[in-house]
PDB file of C-alpha atoms and ligand atoms in Angstrom:
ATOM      1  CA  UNK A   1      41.201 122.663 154.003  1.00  0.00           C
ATOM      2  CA  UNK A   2      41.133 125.134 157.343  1.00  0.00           C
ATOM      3  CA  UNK A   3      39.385 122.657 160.193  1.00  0.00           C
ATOM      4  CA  UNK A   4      37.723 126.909 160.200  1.00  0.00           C
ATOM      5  CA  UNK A   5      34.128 126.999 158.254  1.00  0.00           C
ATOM      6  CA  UNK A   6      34.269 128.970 155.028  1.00  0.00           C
ATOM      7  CA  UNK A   7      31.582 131.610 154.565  1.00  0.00           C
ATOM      8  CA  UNK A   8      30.483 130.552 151.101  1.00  0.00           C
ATOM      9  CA  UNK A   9      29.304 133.007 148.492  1.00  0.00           C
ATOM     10  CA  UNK A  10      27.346 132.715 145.620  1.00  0.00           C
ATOM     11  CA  UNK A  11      28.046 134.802 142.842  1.00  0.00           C
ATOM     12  CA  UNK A  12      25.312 134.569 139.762  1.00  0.00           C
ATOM     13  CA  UNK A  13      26.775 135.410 136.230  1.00  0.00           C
ATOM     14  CA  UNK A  14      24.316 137.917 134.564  1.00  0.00           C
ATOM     15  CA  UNK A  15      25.871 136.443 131.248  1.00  0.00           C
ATOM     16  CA  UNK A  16      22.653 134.491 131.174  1.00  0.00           C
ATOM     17  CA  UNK A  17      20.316 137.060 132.562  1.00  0.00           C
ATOM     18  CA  UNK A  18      17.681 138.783 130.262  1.00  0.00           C
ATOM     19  CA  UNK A  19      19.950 141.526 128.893  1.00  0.00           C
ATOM     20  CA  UNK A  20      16.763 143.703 128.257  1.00  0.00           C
ATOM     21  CA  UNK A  21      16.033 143.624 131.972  1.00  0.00           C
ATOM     22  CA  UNK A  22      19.439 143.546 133.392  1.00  0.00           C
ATOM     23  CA  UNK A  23      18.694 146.182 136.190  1.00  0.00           C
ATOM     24  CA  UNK A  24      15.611 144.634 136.833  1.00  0.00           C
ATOM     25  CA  UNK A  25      17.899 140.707 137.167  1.00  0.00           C
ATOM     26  CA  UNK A  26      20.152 141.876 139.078  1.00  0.00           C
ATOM     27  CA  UNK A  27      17.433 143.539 141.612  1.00  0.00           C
ATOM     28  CA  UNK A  28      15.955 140.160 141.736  1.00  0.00           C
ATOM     29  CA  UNK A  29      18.798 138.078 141.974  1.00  0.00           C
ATOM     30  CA  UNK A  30      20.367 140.012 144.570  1.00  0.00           C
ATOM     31  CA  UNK A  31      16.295 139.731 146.492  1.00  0.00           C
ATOM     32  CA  UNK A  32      16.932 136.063 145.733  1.00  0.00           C
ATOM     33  CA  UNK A  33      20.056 135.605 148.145  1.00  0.00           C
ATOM     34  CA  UNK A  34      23.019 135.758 146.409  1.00  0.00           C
ATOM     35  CA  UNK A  35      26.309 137.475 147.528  1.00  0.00           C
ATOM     36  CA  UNK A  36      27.986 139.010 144.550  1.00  0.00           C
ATOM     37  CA  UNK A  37      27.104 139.876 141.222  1.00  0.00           C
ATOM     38  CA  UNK A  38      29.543 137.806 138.247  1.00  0.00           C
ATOM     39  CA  UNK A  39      30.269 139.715 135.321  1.00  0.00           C
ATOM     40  CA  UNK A  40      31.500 138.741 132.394  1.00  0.00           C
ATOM     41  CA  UNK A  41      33.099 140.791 130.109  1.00  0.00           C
ATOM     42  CA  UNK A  42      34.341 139.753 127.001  1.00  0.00           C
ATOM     43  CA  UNK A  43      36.341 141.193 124.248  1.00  0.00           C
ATOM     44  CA  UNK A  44      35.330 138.566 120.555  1.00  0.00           C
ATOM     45  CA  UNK A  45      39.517 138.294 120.883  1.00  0.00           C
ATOM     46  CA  UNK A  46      40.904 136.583 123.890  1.00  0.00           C
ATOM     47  CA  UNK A  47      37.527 134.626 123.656  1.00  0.00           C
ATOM     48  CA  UNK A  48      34.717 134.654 120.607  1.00  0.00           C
ATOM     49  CA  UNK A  49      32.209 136.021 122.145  1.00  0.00           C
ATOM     50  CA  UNK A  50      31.177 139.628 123.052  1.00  0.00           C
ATOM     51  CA  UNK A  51      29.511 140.961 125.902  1.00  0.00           C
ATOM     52  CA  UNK A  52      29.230 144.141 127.646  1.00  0.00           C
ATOM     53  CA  UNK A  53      31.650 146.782 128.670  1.00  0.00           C
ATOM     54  CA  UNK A  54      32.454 149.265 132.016  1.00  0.00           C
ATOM     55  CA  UNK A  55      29.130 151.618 130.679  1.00  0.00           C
ATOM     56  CA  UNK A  56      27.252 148.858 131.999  1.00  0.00           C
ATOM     57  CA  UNK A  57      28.801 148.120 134.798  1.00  0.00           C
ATOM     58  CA  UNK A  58      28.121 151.647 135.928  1.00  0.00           C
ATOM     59  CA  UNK A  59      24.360 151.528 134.868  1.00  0.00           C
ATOM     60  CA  UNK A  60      24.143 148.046 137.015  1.00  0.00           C
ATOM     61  CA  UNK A  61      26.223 149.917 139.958  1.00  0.00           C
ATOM     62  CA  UNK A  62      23.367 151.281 141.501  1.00  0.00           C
ATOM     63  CA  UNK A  63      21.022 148.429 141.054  1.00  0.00           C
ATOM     64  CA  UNK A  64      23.562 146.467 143.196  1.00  0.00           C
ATOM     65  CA  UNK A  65      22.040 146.583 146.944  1.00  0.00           C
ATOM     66  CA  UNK A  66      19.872 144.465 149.001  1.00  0.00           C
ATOM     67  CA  UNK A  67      16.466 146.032 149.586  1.00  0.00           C
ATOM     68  CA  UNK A  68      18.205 146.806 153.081  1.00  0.00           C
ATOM     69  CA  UNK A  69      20.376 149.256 150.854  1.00  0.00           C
ATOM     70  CA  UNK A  70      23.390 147.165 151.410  1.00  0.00           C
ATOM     71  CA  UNK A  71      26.014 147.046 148.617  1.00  0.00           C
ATOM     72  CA  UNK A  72      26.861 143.763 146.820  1.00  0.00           C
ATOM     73  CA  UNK A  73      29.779 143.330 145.545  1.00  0.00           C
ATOM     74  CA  UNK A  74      30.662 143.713 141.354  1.00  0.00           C
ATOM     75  CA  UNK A  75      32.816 140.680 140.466  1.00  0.00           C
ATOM     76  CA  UNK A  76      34.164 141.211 137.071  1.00  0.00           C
ATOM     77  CA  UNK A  77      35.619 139.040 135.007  1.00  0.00           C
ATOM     78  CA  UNK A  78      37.472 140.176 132.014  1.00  0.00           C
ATOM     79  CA  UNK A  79      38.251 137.536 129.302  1.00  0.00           C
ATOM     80  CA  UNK A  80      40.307 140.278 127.017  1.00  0.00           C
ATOM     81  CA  UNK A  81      43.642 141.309 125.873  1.00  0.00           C
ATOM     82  CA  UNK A  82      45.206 143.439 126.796  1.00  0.00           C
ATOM     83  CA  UNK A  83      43.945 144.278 129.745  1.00  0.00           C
ATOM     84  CA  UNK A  84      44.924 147.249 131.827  1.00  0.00           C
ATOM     85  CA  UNK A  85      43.575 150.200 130.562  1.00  0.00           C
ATOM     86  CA  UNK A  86      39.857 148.396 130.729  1.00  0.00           C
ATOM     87  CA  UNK A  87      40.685 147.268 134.286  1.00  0.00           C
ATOM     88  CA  UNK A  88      41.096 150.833 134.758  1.00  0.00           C
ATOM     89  CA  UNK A  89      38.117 151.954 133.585  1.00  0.00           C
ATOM     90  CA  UNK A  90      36.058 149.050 135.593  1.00  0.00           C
ATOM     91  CA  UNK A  91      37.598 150.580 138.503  1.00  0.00           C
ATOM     92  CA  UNK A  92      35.997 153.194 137.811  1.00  0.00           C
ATOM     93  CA  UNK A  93      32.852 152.132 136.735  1.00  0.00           C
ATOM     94  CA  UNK A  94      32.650 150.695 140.318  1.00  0.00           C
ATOM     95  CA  UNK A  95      33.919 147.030 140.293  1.00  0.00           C
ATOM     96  CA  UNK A  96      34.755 145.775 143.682  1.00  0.00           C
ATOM     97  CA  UNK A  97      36.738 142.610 142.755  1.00  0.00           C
ATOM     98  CA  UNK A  98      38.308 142.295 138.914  1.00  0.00           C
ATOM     99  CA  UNK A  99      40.231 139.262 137.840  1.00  0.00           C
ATOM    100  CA  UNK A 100      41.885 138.944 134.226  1.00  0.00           C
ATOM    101  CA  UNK A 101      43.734 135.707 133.128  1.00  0.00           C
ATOM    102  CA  UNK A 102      47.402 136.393 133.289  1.00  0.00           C
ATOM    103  CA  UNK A 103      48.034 134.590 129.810  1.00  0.00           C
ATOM    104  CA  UNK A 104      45.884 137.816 128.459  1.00  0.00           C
ATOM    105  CA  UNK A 105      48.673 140.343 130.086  1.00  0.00           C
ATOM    106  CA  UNK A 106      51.716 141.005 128.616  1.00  0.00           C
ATOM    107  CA  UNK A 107      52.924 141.896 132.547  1.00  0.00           C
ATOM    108  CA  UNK A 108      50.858 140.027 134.654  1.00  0.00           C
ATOM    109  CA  UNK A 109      52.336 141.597 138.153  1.00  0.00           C
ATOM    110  CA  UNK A 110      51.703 145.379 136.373  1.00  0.00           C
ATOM    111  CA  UNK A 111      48.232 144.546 135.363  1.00  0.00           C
ATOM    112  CA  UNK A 112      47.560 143.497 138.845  1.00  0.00           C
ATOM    113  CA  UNK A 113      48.931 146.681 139.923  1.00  0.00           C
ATOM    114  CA  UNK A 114      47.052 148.439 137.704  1.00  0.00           C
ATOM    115  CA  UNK A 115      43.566 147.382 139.492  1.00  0.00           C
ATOM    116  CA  UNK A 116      44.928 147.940 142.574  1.00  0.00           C
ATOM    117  CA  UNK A 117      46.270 151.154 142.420  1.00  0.00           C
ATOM    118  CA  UNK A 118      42.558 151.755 142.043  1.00  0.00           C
ATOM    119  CA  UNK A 119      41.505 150.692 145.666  1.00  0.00           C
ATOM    120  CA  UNK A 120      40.117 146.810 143.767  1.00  0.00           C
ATOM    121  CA  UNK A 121      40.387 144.052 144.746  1.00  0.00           C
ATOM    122  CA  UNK A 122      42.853 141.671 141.937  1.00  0.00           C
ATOM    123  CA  UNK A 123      42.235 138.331 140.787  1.00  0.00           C
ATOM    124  CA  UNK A 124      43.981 135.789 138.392  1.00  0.00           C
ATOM    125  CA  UNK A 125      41.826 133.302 136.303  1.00  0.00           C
ATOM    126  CA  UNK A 126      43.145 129.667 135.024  1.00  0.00           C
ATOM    127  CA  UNK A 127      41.752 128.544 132.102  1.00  0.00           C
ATOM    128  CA  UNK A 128      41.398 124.844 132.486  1.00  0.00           C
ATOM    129  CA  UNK A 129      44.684 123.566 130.369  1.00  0.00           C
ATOM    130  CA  UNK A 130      46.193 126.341 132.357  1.00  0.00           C
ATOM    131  CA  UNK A 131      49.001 125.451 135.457  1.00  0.00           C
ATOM    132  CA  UNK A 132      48.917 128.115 138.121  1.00  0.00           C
ATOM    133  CA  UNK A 133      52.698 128.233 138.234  1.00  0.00           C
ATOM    134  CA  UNK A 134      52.316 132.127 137.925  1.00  0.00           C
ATOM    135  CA  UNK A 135      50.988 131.780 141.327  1.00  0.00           C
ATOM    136  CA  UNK A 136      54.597 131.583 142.514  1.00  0.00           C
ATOM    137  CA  UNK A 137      55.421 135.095 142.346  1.00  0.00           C
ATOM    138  CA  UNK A 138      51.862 136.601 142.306  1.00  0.00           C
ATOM    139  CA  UNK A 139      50.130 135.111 145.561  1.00  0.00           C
ATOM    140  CA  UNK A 140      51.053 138.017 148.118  1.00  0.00           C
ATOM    141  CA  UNK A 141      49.228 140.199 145.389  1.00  0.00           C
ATOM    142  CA  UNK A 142      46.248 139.295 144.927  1.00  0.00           C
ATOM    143  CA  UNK A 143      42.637 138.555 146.768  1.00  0.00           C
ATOM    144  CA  UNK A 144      40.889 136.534 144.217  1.00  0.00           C
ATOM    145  CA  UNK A 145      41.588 132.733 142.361  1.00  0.00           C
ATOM    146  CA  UNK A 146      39.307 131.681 139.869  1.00  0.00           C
ATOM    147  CA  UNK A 147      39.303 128.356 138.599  1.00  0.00           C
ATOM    148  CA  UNK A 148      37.651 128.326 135.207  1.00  0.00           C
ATOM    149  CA  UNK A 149      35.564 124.892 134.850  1.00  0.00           C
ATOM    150  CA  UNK A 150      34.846 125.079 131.512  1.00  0.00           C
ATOM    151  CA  UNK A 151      36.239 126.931 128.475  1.00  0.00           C
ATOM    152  CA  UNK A 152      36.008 130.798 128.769  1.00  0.00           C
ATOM    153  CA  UNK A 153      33.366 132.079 126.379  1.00  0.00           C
ATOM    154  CA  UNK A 154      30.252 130.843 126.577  1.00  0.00           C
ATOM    155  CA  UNK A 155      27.381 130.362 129.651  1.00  0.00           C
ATOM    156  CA  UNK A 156      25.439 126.834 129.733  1.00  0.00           C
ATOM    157  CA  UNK A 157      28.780 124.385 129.164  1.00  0.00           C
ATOM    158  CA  UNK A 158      29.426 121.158 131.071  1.00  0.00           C
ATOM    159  CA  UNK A 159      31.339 120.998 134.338  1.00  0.00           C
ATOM    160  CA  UNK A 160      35.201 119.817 133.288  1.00  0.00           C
ATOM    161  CA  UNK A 161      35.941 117.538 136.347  1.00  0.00           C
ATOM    162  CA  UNK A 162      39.868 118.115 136.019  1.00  0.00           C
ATOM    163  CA  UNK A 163      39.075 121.581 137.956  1.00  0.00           C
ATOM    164  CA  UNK A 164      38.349 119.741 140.963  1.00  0.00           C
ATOM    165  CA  UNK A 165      42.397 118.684 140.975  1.00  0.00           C
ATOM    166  CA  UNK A 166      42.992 121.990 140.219  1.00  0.00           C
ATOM    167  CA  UNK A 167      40.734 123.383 143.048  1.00  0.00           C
ATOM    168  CA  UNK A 168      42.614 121.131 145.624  1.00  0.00           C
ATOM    169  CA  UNK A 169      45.850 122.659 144.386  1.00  0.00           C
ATOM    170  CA  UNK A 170      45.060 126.508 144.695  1.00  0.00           C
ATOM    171  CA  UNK A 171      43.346 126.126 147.978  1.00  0.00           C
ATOM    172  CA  UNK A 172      47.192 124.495 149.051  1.00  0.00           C
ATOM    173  CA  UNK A 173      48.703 127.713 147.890  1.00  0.00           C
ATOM    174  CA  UNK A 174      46.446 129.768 149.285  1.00  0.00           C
ATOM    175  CA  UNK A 175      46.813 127.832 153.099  1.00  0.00           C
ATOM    176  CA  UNK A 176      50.805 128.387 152.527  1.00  0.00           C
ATOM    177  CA  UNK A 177      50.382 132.204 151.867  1.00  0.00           C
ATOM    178  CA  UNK A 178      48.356 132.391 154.925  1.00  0.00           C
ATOM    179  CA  UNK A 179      46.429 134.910 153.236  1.00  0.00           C
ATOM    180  CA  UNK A 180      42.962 135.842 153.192  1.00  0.00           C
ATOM    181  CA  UNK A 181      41.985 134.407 149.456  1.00  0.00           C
ATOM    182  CA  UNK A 182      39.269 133.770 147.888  1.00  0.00           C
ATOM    183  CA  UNK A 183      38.932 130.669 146.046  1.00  0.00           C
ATOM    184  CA  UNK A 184      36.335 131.017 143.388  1.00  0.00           C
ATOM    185  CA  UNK A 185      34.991 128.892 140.651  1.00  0.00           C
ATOM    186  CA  UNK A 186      33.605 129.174 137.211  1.00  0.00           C
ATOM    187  CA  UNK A 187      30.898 127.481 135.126  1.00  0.00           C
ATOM    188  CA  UNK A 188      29.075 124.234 135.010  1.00  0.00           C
ATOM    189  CA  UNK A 189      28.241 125.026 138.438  1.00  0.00           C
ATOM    190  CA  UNK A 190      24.538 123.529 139.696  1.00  0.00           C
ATOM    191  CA  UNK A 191      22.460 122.217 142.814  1.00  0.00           C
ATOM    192  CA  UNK A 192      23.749 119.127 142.190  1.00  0.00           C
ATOM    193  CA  UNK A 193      27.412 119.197 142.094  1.00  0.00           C
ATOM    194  CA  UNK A 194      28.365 122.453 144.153  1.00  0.00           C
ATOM    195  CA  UNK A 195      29.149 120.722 147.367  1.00  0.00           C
ATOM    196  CA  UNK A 196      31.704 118.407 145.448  1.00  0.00           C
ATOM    197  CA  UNK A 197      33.170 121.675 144.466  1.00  0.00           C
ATOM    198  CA  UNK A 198      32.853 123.064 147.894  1.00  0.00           C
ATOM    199  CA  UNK A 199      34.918 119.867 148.952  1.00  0.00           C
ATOM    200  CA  UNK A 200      37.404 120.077 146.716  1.00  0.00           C
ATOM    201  CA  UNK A 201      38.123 123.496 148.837  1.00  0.00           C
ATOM    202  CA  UNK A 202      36.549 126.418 146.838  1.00  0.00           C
ATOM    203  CA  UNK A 203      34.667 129.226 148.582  1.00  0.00           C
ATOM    204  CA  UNK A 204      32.988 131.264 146.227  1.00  0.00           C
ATOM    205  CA  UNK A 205      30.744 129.675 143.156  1.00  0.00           C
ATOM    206  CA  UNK A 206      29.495 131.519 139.632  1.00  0.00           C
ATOM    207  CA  UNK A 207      26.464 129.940 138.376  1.00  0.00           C
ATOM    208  CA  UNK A 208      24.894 131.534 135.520  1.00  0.00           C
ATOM    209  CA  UNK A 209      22.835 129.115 133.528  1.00  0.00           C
ATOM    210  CA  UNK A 210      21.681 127.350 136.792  1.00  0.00           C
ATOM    211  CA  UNK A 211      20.325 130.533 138.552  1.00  0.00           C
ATOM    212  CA  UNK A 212      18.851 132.748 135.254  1.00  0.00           C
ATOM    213  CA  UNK A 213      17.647 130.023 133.497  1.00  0.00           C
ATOM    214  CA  UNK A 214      15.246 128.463 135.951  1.00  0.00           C
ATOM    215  CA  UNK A 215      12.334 130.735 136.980  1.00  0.00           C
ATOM    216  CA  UNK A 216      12.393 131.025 140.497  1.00  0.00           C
ATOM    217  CA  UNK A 217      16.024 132.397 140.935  1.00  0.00           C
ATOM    218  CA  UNK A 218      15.308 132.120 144.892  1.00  0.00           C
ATOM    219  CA  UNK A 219      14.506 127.983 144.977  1.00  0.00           C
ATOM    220  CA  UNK A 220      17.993 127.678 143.002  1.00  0.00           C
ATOM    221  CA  UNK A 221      19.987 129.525 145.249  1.00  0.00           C
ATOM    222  CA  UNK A 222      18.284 127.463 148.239  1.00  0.00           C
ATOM    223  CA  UNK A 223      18.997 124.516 146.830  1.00  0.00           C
ATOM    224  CA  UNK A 224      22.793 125.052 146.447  1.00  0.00           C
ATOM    225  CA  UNK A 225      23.139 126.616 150.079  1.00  0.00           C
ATOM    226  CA  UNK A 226      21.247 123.739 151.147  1.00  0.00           C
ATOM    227  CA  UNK A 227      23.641 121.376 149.616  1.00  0.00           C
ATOM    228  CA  UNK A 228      26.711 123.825 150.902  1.00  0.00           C
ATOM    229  CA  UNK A 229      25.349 123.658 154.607  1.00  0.00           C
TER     230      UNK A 229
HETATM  231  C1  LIG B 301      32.185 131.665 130.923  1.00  0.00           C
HETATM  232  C2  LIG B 301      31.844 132.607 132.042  1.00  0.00           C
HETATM  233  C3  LIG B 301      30.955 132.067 133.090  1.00  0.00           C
HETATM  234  C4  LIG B 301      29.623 131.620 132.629  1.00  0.00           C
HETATM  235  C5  LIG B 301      29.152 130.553 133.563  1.00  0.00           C
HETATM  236  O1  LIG B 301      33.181 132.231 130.148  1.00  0.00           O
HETATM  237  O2  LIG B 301      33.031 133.049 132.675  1.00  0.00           O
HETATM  238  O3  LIG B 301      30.822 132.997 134.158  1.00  0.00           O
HETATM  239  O4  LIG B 301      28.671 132.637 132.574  1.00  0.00           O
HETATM  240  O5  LIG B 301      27.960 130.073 133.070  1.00  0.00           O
HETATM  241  P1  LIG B 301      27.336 128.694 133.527  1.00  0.00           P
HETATM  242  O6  LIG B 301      27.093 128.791 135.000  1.00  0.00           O
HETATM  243  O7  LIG B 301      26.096 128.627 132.720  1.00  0.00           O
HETATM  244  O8  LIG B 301      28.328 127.623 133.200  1.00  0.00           O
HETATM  245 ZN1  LIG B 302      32.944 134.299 134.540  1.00  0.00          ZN
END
C-alpha cells in the first residue's frame, strides 16, 4: 500500500434497510456518519433476487445530503444483464458512481463508456471465482473496483476470506496505474473484521446487514471507524 493515509469511506447498502422507510434510512444513515449510500440493484437474472430500479434512485436522490445540505454520493451497484441502457437511465436518475460486473456486458469497455458519457463515475465488480484479468485493458477507464466478498444476491452472507488475496491484488494494479482508484469492498463486512480488510489495501467498505440491522446505525459506524483509525 501508499506509505500516504487512505481517506476511508463507508458506504451502507440500503439492501437491508426498511424498504417502507427508505427515505427516512437513508436520512438517518447518512445523520449516522457514513460517506456514500450502496445500492443494490438487481435484475432476478444475472442474480435471483430482485430489488429496486432507477425510479428509486431518483425518489432517494434528494434524501441524499447531510443535514449541512451536503450531497452524498449514490453508489450503485447493478447485478444485471445486460447492462447499458439501465446504466443510462441511473445516470440519470442521479447516480454518482455505477459499477456493473463485466461478465454481465457483452462489451465491457462500451458499457463503461456508456456511464461515462453520462458525466459517472465507472466501476467493475469481481465476483469472488472471478480473476480481474479484464483489468488489463480497462484500468485507465475506470474510478471504481469492487471486490465482491460474498456471492452477489443476497445481504446478511458470511465474509469469503479468499477476497482478502484478491484485495491485495487490485490495490497492486491500481498503484501501477498511478491512478486515483477506489478500492471498494462488498459484503460480510462488520466491526470486527473491517480493519483486516482495510489491511489487505481496500478503501471504501459496503456494510449492509451490519449497519441496518443493529438499532443504533451511529454506534456501528463508530465502531468500524474506530477499528479503521
Ligand atoms: C450483495 C450486495 C451487498 C449486500 C451486502 O449482492 O451487493 O451490497 O447488501 O450485505 P451485507 O453487508 O449484509 O453482507
Ligand atoms: Zn452491493
Amino acid at each position: 500500500m501508499n506509505s500516504a493515509r487512505p481517506t476511508f469511506r463507508i458506504a451502507p447498502s440500503i439492501l437491508s434497510a426498511d424498504f417502507a422507510r427508505l427515505g427516512d434510512e437513508v436520512k438517518n444513515v447518512i445523520a449516522a456518519g457514513v460517506d456514500w449510500i450502496h445500492f443494490d440493484v438487481m435484475d432476478n437474472h444475472y442474480v435471483p433476487n430482485l430489488t429496486f430500479g432507477p425510479m428509486i434512485c431518483q425518489a432517494l436522490k434528494p434524501h441524499a445530503k447531510t443535514p449541512a445540505g451536503v450531497a452524498v454520493p449514490i453508489d450503485v451497484h447493478l447485478m444485471i444483464s445486460p447492462v447499458d441502457a439501465l446504466a443510462a437511465s441511473f445516470a440519470e436518475a442521479g447516480a454518482d458512481f455505477i459499477s456493473f460486473h463485466p461478465d454481465a456486458s457483452a462489451h465491457v469497455h462500451r458499457s463503461i463508456q456508456a456511464i461515462k458519457s453520462k458525466g459517472v463515475k465507472a466501476g467493475l465488480v469481481f465476483n469472488p471465482a472471478e480473476p480481474l484479468d479484464v483489468l488489463e485493458w480497462t484500468i485507465d477507464e475506470i474510478d471504481l473496483i469492487l471486490i465482491m466478498s460474498v456471492n452477489p444476491g443476497f445481504g446478511g452472507q458470511s465474509f469469503i476470506d479468499s477476497a482478502l488475496r484478491k484485495i491485495e491484488l487490485a490495490r497492486q494494479w491500481i498503484e501501477r496505474s498511478g491512478k486515483d482508484i477506489r478500492l471498494e469492498v462488498d459484503g460480510g463486512i462488520k466491526p470486527d473484521n473491517i480493519r483486516q480488510v482495510a489491511d489487505a489495501g481496500a478503501d471504501t467498505f459496503v456494510a449492509g446487514s451490519a449497519i441496518f440491522g443493529k438499532p443504533d446505525y451511529k454506534s456501528v459506524i463508530d465502531q468500524m471507524r474506530t477499528a479503521l483509525n
